[in-house]
Structures are given as C-alpha cells and as structure tokens.
DNA sequence: ATTCTACTTGCAAATAAATTGCAAGTAGAA
DNA sequence: TTCTACTTGCAATTTATTTGCAAGTAGAAT
C-alpha cells in the first residue's frame, strides 16, 4: 500500500493528511502482527495516545485498517492490505498469533443476508481461530 | 441446556456449583442476545460485578459460554447451545445485532492448520459480520 | 450429620482501556 | 496569503477489567 493510496483514501472521505497520521501509517506498515493502541503509540513517540485512538478509528472508517479482536482485553489494528484478506489463529495459553489465509467469506455473507430480516449490506467481517500452539499443547 | 449439564460441566473441571453461578446461568439462558458483564449483573442483582467476571471466565473455560467481540468496547457473552453454532451481524451504525447460522468452519480450520507451522489444535472460533441495517442504510 | 479444606464470594482498591471537552495549531480550499 | 473547518495534545473522565484478601461455603471425607 503506497503513501498516495493513504492520502487519497483520507481525502476522499474528507479527512486531512497530517504528520501524525502518516507516522501512524508507517508504524502499521512495518508491523508483522496486529498492534494495540499502546504499541502504535510506542512506535511513533511524540504522537499522543488520544490521537492514536482517533487516527485508528479514522483509518478504520476509511477502510485502511481492520480492527482485530483476539480476546486479549484490548483491540488490535492492522492495515488492510489490498490483497487477499487473512485472519488469525491465537494460542489461548501463550497468546501467540499466526496468520492464515483462505477464508472464503462471500458465500457466508450471502447466506447471512438471505437469512436476515434487517440487513441488506455487509461491510466487513472478522474471523479468528482460537487454539493451542504446539508448545502449549504439550504442557 | 439443562441445569444438570451445567453442574456436570463445572464439576468435571473442578469448579463448584454455587448459587451465583446458577443465577448467572439462568440469566444467560433467558437472553436472546449476547450480554455484557453489566447486563448480566443487572439481571442477577445481588451478585457482585467481580463474580460475574469470574463466573463468565469459568463458564468460558468450561465451554459453556462463548465470548463475542462485536467491536463495542466491551466483551459480550452467550451460552453455547449444543446445537448449531451461530454468529452475528452487527450494524456499525446503530449496533443492532442479528444472528445467522450456516458457518461451516471445519474446512477453514483444517486449512488453517495445514498452513500453520505452530498450531495443531483449534479449540473454537469467532466469526462476525459488520454491516448496515436496512434502516441505517437509508440515512 | 459433622468436619475440614480448597474453592468462592463480596468489598475495596488498583489497573487499564477508551472517551470527551477544549484551546491552540494547521491542512488545504479560496 | 487568508480563512475556516478539521486536528492535535493535554487534562480529566468514564468505563472495563483485574487483583488482594478476609469471610463464607460446596462437597469430599469421616
């Protein structure tokens, strides 16, 4: 994902392109795993925590970022790469996180909409697996 | 799900069957949607908030309850009915929640395990859809 | 039924997460 | 360069969740 894409995505939705937002974007870009607000703040140093919250929320609305809930007591965030959407497996014991791909969610969404009385549009989805990593399983 | 199932599930794991736990179970049993800790507390009145937290955690460990994250800033909990597992569609605007069934997650889990280097066992999964309800979509 | 011990509970207090108000700063259109 | 609406940082709140501990109790053992 290029810087221009970010700037355009923001502007298109009426958001401004600012230094803190660019810095936060860069931190997310480097991450190999979804980050917490605190982690993002650490990575940017100088940007206030509140700004991180607000920026991640803005990125989320704009569709640049996905919120990930892994039952860790806090929300995590990661860039939505244009490519195939991936999801996570989390070890319920040591909290190790791994990615996996291959969620064909379109048919599920279609089926859900067909069943639904009150919804007509799906914007996004979350899918997470919880398990025991090989290490923790042997204990 | 019967009371006996609850008692057995708890005992089997070394948990005791107590009045607060039974009351909390009953509240969850009546609910038609996943409940927050506060809502459960409201429904039981007399049971301390901390006890609700600890009990829900225990139920979760025992496999009686599922934690549901709908990006609402707090965790929700609902009984895992023995029957087909269901998931939720949430309106990102008004937070309306609806259920849907038909998540065939086994093949996904299998595929994830096949890809994985560090995991060999999946315990459970979460799948939530986020969209706009018909009402909010027209605004 | 009584005893005993480990598991539970409630209360208070501490952490941590997320939100809100507001004055000062600034992106970007004019 | 100007001007205005969007942003930011700071302080203060609110809300969620966790921890410590003494008193209470389920359930196994007697």
Short mmCIF file of C-alpha atoms (C1' of nucleotides) in Angstrom, two decimals:
data_model
loop_
_atom_site.label_atom_id
_atom_site.label_comp_id
_atom_site.label_asym_id
_atom_site.label_seq_id
_atom_site.Cartn_x
_atom_site.Cartn_y
_atom_site.Cartn_z
CA UNK A 1 0.00 0.00 0.00
CA UNK A 2 1.54 3.29 -1.01
CA UNK A 3 1.51 6.62 0.69
CA UNK A 4 -0.61 8.03 -2.10
CA UNK A 5 -3.26 5.44 -1.51
CA UNK A 6 -3.45 6.54 2.09
CA UNK A 7 -3.61 10.21 1.24
CA UNK A 8 -6.27 9.62 -1.35
CA UNK A 9 -8.34 7.38 0.88
CA UNK A 10 -8.28 10.01 3.60
CA UNK A 11 -9.02 12.96 1.35
CA UNK A 12 -11.79 11.14 -0.43
CA UNK A 13 -13.60 10.86 2.86
CA UNK A 14 -12.94 14.39 3.96
CA UNK A 15 -10.04 13.55 6.24
CA UNK A 16 -6.85 15.57 6.14
CA UNK A 17 -3.40 14.19 5.59
CA UNK A 18 -1.34 15.11 8.62
CA UNK A 19 2.04 14.26 10.09
CA UNK A 20 0.70 12.10 12.94
CA UNK A 21 -1.47 10.13 10.54
CA UNK A 22 1.43 9.47 8.24
CA UNK A 23 3.63 8.39 11.11
CA UNK A 24 0.96 6.05 12.41
CA UNK A 25 0.50 4.64 8.95
CA UNK A 26 4.21 3.94 8.69
CA UNK A 27 4.27 2.13 12.01
CA UNK A 28 1.40 -0.08 10.93
CA UNK A 29 3.06 -0.72 7.63
CA UNK A 30 6.15 -2.12 9.31
CA UNK A 31 4.23 -4.35 11.70
CA UNK A 32 4.01 -8.05 11.06
CA UNK A 33 1.18 -8.51 13.51
CA UNK A 34 -1.87 -6.53 14.56
CA UNK A 35 -0.90 -3.82 17.03
CA UNK A 36 -2.55 -2.40 20.11
CA UNK A 37 -3.04 1.32 20.58
CA UNK A 38 -0.20 1.35 23.06
CA UNK A 39 2.13 -0.42 20.68
CA UNK A 40 1.34 2.02 17.93
CA UNK A 41 1.98 4.89 20.29
CA UNK A 42 5.32 3.40 21.30
CA UNK A 43 6.25 3.15 17.68
CA UNK A 44 5.51 6.75 16.90
CA UNK A 45 6.70 8.51 20.05
CA UNK A 46 5.59 12.08 20.02
CA UNK A 47 2.06 11.27 18.98
CA UNK A 48 -0.45 11.40 21.78
CA UNK A 49 -2.40 8.31 22.76
CA UNK A 50 -5.68 10.04 22.02
CA UNK A 51 -4.50 10.84 18.55
CA UNK A 52 -3.66 7.21 18.01
CA UNK A 53 -7.17 6.23 19.05
CA UNK A 54 -8.72 8.81 16.80
CA UNK A 55 -6.48 8.06 13.87
CA UNK A 56 -7.05 4.34 14.01
CA UNK A 57 -10.76 4.99 14.15
CA UNK A 58 -10.47 7.25 11.12
CA UNK A 59 -8.38 4.70 9.23
CA UNK A 60 -10.93 2.08 10.09
CA UNK A 61 -13.80 4.16 8.78
CA UNK A 62 -11.90 4.90 5.63
CA UNK A 63 -11.23 1.22 5.14
CA UNK A 64 -7.47 1.39 5.50
CA UNK A 65 -7.34 -0.52 8.74
CA UNK A 66 -9.06 -3.53 10.22
CA UNK A 67 -9.80 -3.92 13.88
CA UNK A 68 -8.91 -7.33 15.22
CA UNK A 69 -10.35 -8.77 18.41
CA UNK A 70 -8.40 -11.66 19.79
CA UNK A 71 -9.93 -11.71 23.26
CA UNK A 72 -6.90 -10.07 24.74
CA UNK A 73 -8.72 -7.30 26.56
CA UNK A 74 -7.88 -4.66 24.02
CA UNK A 75 -8.45 -4.05 20.35
CA UNK A 76 -5.71 -4.59 17.82
CA UNK A 77 -5.33 -2.92 14.45
CA UNK A 78 -3.62 -3.77 11.21
CA UNK A 79 -3.51 -2.45 7.70
CA UNK A 80 -5.88 -4.00 5.27
CA UNK A 81 -3.58 -4.99 2.50
CA UNK A 82 -5.34 -4.81 -0.81
CA UNK A 83 -4.51 -8.43 -1.44
CA UNK A 84 -6.25 -11.47 -0.01
CA UNK A 85 -7.71 -10.96 3.38
CA UNK A 86 -6.11 -13.00 6.08
CA UNK A 87 -7.15 -13.95 9.57
CA UNK A 88 -5.50 -15.19 12.75
CA UNK A 89 -5.00 -18.16 14.97
CA UNK A 90 -4.30 -17.30 18.58
CA UNK A 91 -2.98 -19.56 21.28
CA UNK A 92 -5.36 -19.23 24.21
CA UNK A 93 -2.49 -20.03 26.52
CA UNK A 94 0.56 -18.03 25.41
CA UNK A 95 -1.26 -15.60 23.06
CA UNK A 96 1.00 -16.42 20.15
CA UNK A 97 -0.53 -15.15 16.91
CA UNK A 98 -0.24 -16.64 13.45
CA UNK A 99 -1.88 -15.66 10.19
CA UNK A 100 -3.76 -17.84 7.81
CA UNK A 101 -5.47 -17.18 4.52
CA UNK A 102 -8.22 -18.85 2.64
CA UNK A 103 -11.39 -17.53 4.21
CA UNK A 104 -13.99 -17.57 1.52
CA UNK A 105 -16.43 -15.34 3.24
CA UNK A 106 -18.53 -14.19 0.33
CA UNK A 107 -20.84 -17.20 0.32
CA UNK A 108 -21.22 -16.95 4.08
CA UNK A 109 -22.10 -13.28 3.84
CA UNK A 110 -24.58 -14.02 1.07
CA UNK A 111 -26.22 -16.71 3.10
CA UNK A 112 -26.35 -14.47 6.14
CA UNK A 113 -28.02 -11.71 4.16
CA UNK A 114 -30.52 -14.15 2.74
CA UNK A 115 -31.49 -15.20 6.26
CA UNK A 116 -31.58 -11.69 7.59
CA UNK A 117 -34.67 -9.61 8.03
CA UNK A 118 -32.94 -6.39 8.93
CA UNK A 119 -29.69 -6.25 6.98
CA UNK A 120 -29.02 -5.64 3.34
CA UNK A 121 -25.36 -4.79 3.29
CA UNK A 122 -22.21 -6.34 4.74
CA UNK A 123 -19.24 -4.01 5.03
CA UNK A 124 -16.68 -6.34 6.51
CA UNK A 125 -16.17 -9.38 8.66
CA UNK A 126 -13.97 -10.89 11.32
CA UNK A 127 -12.88 -14.46 11.62
CA UNK A 128 -10.47 -15.69 14.23
CA UNK A 129 -9.44 -19.11 15.37
CA UNK A 130 -8.50 -19.91 18.93
CA UNK A 131 -6.40 -22.90 19.74
CA UNK A 132 -3.33 -24.25 21.45
CA UNK A 133 0.04 -23.83 19.85
CA UNK A 134 2.20 -26.91 19.61
CA UNK A 135 4.31 -25.81 22.53
CA UNK A 136 1.45 -25.11 24.93
CA UNK A 137 -0.36 -28.26 23.84
CA UNK A 138 2.38 -30.44 25.21
CA UNK A 139 2.20 -28.96 28.70
CA UNK B 1 -29.19 -26.82 28.02
CA UNK B 2 -30.25 -28.23 31.34
CA UNK B 3 -29.15 -27.36 34.82
CA UNK B 4 -27.59 -30.78 35.16
CA UNK B 5 -25.40 -30.15 32.14
CA UNK B 6 -24.11 -27.01 33.79
CA UNK B 7 -23.46 -28.67 37.10
CA UNK B 8 -21.68 -31.56 35.44
CA UNK B 9 -19.60 -29.34 33.21
CA UNK B 10 -18.47 -27.33 36.20
CA UNK B 11 -17.77 -30.30 38.45
CA UNK B 12 -15.93 -32.15 35.75
CA UNK B 13 -13.46 -29.30 35.62
CA UNK B 14 -13.13 -28.90 39.35
CA UNK B 15 -15.47 -25.96 39.64
CA UNK B 16 -18.15 -25.84 42.31
CA UNK B 17 -21.82 -25.38 41.72
CA UNK B 18 -22.86 -22.28 43.61
CA UNK B 19 -25.87 -20.00 43.86
CA UNK B 20 -24.30 -17.08 41.96
CA UNK B 21 -23.22 -19.36 39.16
CA UNK B 22 -26.68 -20.83 38.80
CA UNK B 23 -28.25 -17.40 38.80
CA UNK B 24 -25.86 -16.17 36.14
CA UNK B 25 -26.54 -19.23 34.08
CA UNK B 26 -30.26 -18.60 34.26
CA UNK B 27 -29.84 -15.03 33.13
CA UNK B 28 -27.81 -16.12 30.14
CA UNK B 29 -30.33 -18.80 29.35
CA UNK B 30 -33.13 -16.26 29.06
CA UNK B 31 -31.15 -13.85 26.91
CA UNK B 32 -31.82 -13.68 23.21
CA UNK B 33 -28.58 -11.82 22.50
CA UNK B 34 -25.06 -11.88 23.84
CA UNK B 35 -24.84 -9.93 27.08
CA UNK B 36 -22.24 -7.64 28.57
CA UNK B 37 -20.94 -8.13 32.09
CA UNK B 38 -23.03 -5.19 33.23
CA UNK B 39 -26.17 -6.59 31.69
CA UNK B 40 -25.62 -9.92 33.35
CA UNK B 41 -25.08 -8.17 36.64
CA UNK B 42 -28.31 -6.22 36.20
CA UNK B 43 -30.15 -9.46 35.57
CA UNK B 44 -28.93 -11.14 38.68
CA UNK B 45 -28.96 -8.30 41.20
CA UNK B 46 -27.22 -9.34 44.34
CA UNK B 47 -24.27 -10.86 42.54
CA UNK B 48 -21.16 -8.72 42.54
CA UNK B 49 -19.66 -7.50 39.29
CA UNK B 50 -16.41 -9.26 40.03
CA UNK B 51 -18.23 -12.51 40.49
CA UNK B 52 -19.86 -12.04 37.12
CA UNK B 53 -16.46 -11.55 35.52
CA UNK B 54 -15.03 -14.58 37.23
CA UNK B 55 -18.03 -16.75 36.54
CA UNK B 56 -18.18 -15.89 32.88
CA UNK B 57 -14.49 -16.66 32.62
CA UNK B 58 -15.08 -20.00 34.31
CA UNK B 59 -18.03 -20.80 32.06
CA UNK B 60 -15.91 -19.92 29.10
CA UNK B 61 -13.10 -22.20 30.17
CA UNK B 62 -15.55 -25.00 30.78
CA UNK B 63 -17.01 -24.50 27.35
CA UNK B 64 -20.46 -23.42 28.46
CA UNK B 65 -20.14 -19.88 27.24
CA UNK B 66 -18.74 -18.14 24.21
CA UNK B 67 -17.18 -14.71 24.28
CA UNK B 68 -18.37 -12.49 21.49
CA UNK B 69 -16.50 -9.41 20.30
CA UNK B 70 -18.60 -7.05 18.26
CA UNK B 71 -16.28 -4.06 18.43
CA UNK B 72 -18.44 -2.38 21.00
CA UNK B 73 -15.71 -1.66 23.50
CA UNK B 74 -16.65 -4.49 25.82
CA UNK B 75 -16.89 -8.25 25.62
CA UNK B 76 -20.23 -9.98 25.33
CA UNK B 77 -21.09 -13.48 26.42
CA UNK B 78 -23.69 -16.02 25.46
CA UNK B 79 -24.43 -19.65 26.15
CA UNK B 80 -23.07 -22.10 23.65
CA UNK B 81 -26.14 -24.04 22.80
CA UNK B 82 -25.28 -27.59 21.95
CA UNK B 83 -26.94 -27.17 18.60
CA UNK B 84 -25.56 -25.48 15.52
CA UNK B 85 -23.21 -22.66 16.24
CA UNK B 86 -24.46 -19.31 15.14
CA UNK B 87 -22.79 -15.98 14.60
CA UNK B 88 -23.81 -12.34 14.40
CA UNK B 89 -24.33 -9.46 12.06
CA UNK B 90 -23.91 -6.07 13.71
CA UNK B 91 -24.94 -2.71 12.36
CA UNK B 92 -21.89 -0.49 12.59
CA UNK B 93 -24.18 2.49 12.97
CA UNK B 94 -26.93 1.59 15.43
CA UNK B 95 -25.32 -1.56 16.86
CA UNK B 96 -28.36 -3.70 16.16
CA UNK B 97 -27.47 -7.38 16.41
CA UNK B 98 -28.90 -10.28 14.45
CA UNK B 99 -27.99 -13.94 14.40
CA UNK B 100 -27.22 -16.07 11.44
CA UNK B 101 -26.32 -19.71 11.05
CA UNK B 102 -24.52 -21.67 8.42
CA UNK B 103 -20.88 -21.12 9.19
CA UNK B 104 -19.09 -24.20 8.00
CA UNK B 105 -15.90 -23.57 9.81
CA UNK B 106 -14.42 -27.04 9.86
CA UNK B 107 -12.84 -26.83 6.41
CA UNK B 108 -11.49 -23.39 7.23
CA UNK B 109 -9.96 -24.66 10.44
CA UNK B 110 -8.47 -27.61 8.63
CA UNK B 111 -6.96 -25.41 6.00
CA UNK B 112 -5.59 -23.07 8.64
CA UNK B 113 -3.97 -25.94 10.49
CA UNK B 114 -2.47 -27.23 7.29
CA UNK B 115 -0.86 -23.85 6.65
CA UNK B 116 0.27 -23.41 10.22
CA UNK B 117 3.73 -24.10 11.49
CA UNK B 118 2.96 -23.60 15.15
CA UNK B 119 -0.57 -24.83 15.76
CA UNK B 120 -2.01 -28.30 15.87
CA UNK B 121 -5.31 -27.79 17.61
CA UNK B 122 -8.23 -25.41 17.19
CA UNK B 123 -10.49 -25.05 20.20
CA UNK B 124 -13.01 -22.57 18.90
CA UNK B 125 -13.58 -19.74 16.52
CA UNK B 126 -15.28 -16.42 16.10
CA UNK B 127 -16.98 -15.10 13.01
CA UNK B 128 -18.85 -11.84 12.93
CA UNK B 129 -20.22 -9.76 10.12
CA UNK B 130 -20.39 -5.99 10.21
CA UNK B 131 -22.79 -4.10 8.04
CA UNK B 132 -25.53 -1.57 7.84
CA UNK B 133 -29.04 -2.48 8.81
CA UNK B 134 -31.77 -1.56 6.38
CA UNK B 135 -32.80 1.41 8.48
CA UNK B 136 -29.34 2.94 8.83
CA UNK B 137 -28.53 2.23 5.19
CA UNK B 138 -31.23 4.64 4.03
CA UNK B 139 -29.87 7.57 6.02
"C1'" DA C 1 -24.79 -35.28 60.38
"C1'" DT C 2 -20.15 -33.20 61.28
"C1'" DT C 3 -15.64 -31.80 59.95
"C1'" DC C 4 -12.32 -29.82 57.13
"C1'" DT C 5 -10.17 -27.74 53.26
"C1'" DA C 6 -9.87 -25.77 48.99
"C1'" DC C 7 -12.64 -23.17 46.12
"C1'" DT C 8 -15.76 -18.85 46.07
"C1'" DT C 9 -17.65 -14.54 47.08
"C1'" DG C 10 -18.03 -9.60 48.01
"C1'" DC C 11 -15.86 -5.44 49.08
"C1'" DA C 12 -12.35 -2.16 48.34
"C1'" DA C 13 -8.88 -0.59 45.58
"C1'" DA C 14 -5.93 -0.61 41.72
"C1'" DT C 15 -5.09 -1.02 36.61
"C1'" DA C 16 -6.04 -0.43 32.14
"C1'" DA C 17 -8.79 0.89 28.15
"C1'" DA C 18 -11.36 4.20 25.75
"C1'" DT C 19 -13.85 8.72 25.55
"C1'" DT C 20 -14.77 13.69 25.95
"C1'" DG C 21 -14.01 18.89 26.26
"C1'" DC C 22 -11.46 22.49 24.83
"C1'" DA C 23 -7.97 25.85 23.36
"C1'" DA C 24 -4.21 26.13 20.21
"C1'" DG C 25 -2.38 24.54 15.72
"C1'" DT C 26 -2.65 23.57 10.76
"C1'" DA C 27 -4.17 21.46 6.07
"C1'" DG C 28 -5.92 22.83 2.10
"C1'" DA C 29 -9.50 25.40 -0.50
"C1'" DA C 30 -10.24 30.10 -1.91
"C1'" DT D 1 -1.78 34.83 1.88
"C1'" DT D 2 -6.12 34.23 4.18
"C1'" DC D 3 -9.56 31.79 6.48
"C1'" DT D 4 -12.19 28.03 8.22
"C1'" DA D 5 -13.07 23.53 9.38
"C1'" DC D 6 -10.60 19.68 10.68
"C1'" DT D 7 -6.80 18.08 14.02
"C1'" DT D 8 -3.93 17.71 17.87
"C1'" DG D 9 -2.29 17.45 22.67
"C1'" DC D 10 -3.32 17.87 27.34
"C1'" DA D 11 -6.17 17.17 31.23
"C1'" DA D 12 -9.81 14.96 33.10
"C1'" DT D 13 -13.47 11.38 32.84
"C1'" DT D 14 -15.75 7.46 32.20
"C1'" DT D 15 -15.96 2.60 31.54
"C1'" DA D 16 -13.91 -2.01 31.55
"C1'" DT D 17 -11.27 -5.42 33.87
"C1'" DT D 18 -8.11 -7.18 37.41
"C1'" DT D 19 -6.13 -8.08 42.00
"C1'" DG D 20 -5.76 -8.77 47.20
"C1'" DC D 21 -7.82 -10.50 50.98
"C1'" DA D 22 -10.82 -11.95 54.79
"C1'" DA D 23 -15.13 -14.27 55.47
"C1'" DG D 24 -18.28 -17.80 53.61
"C1'" DT D 25 -19.42 -22.36 51.74
"C1'" DA D 26 -19.59 -26.66 48.49
"C1'" DG D 27 -18.62 -31.13 48.67
"C1'" DA D 28 -15.40 -34.92 49.83
"C1'" DA D 29 -14.08 -37.43 53.83
"C1'" DT D 30 -15.31 -39.11 58.25
#
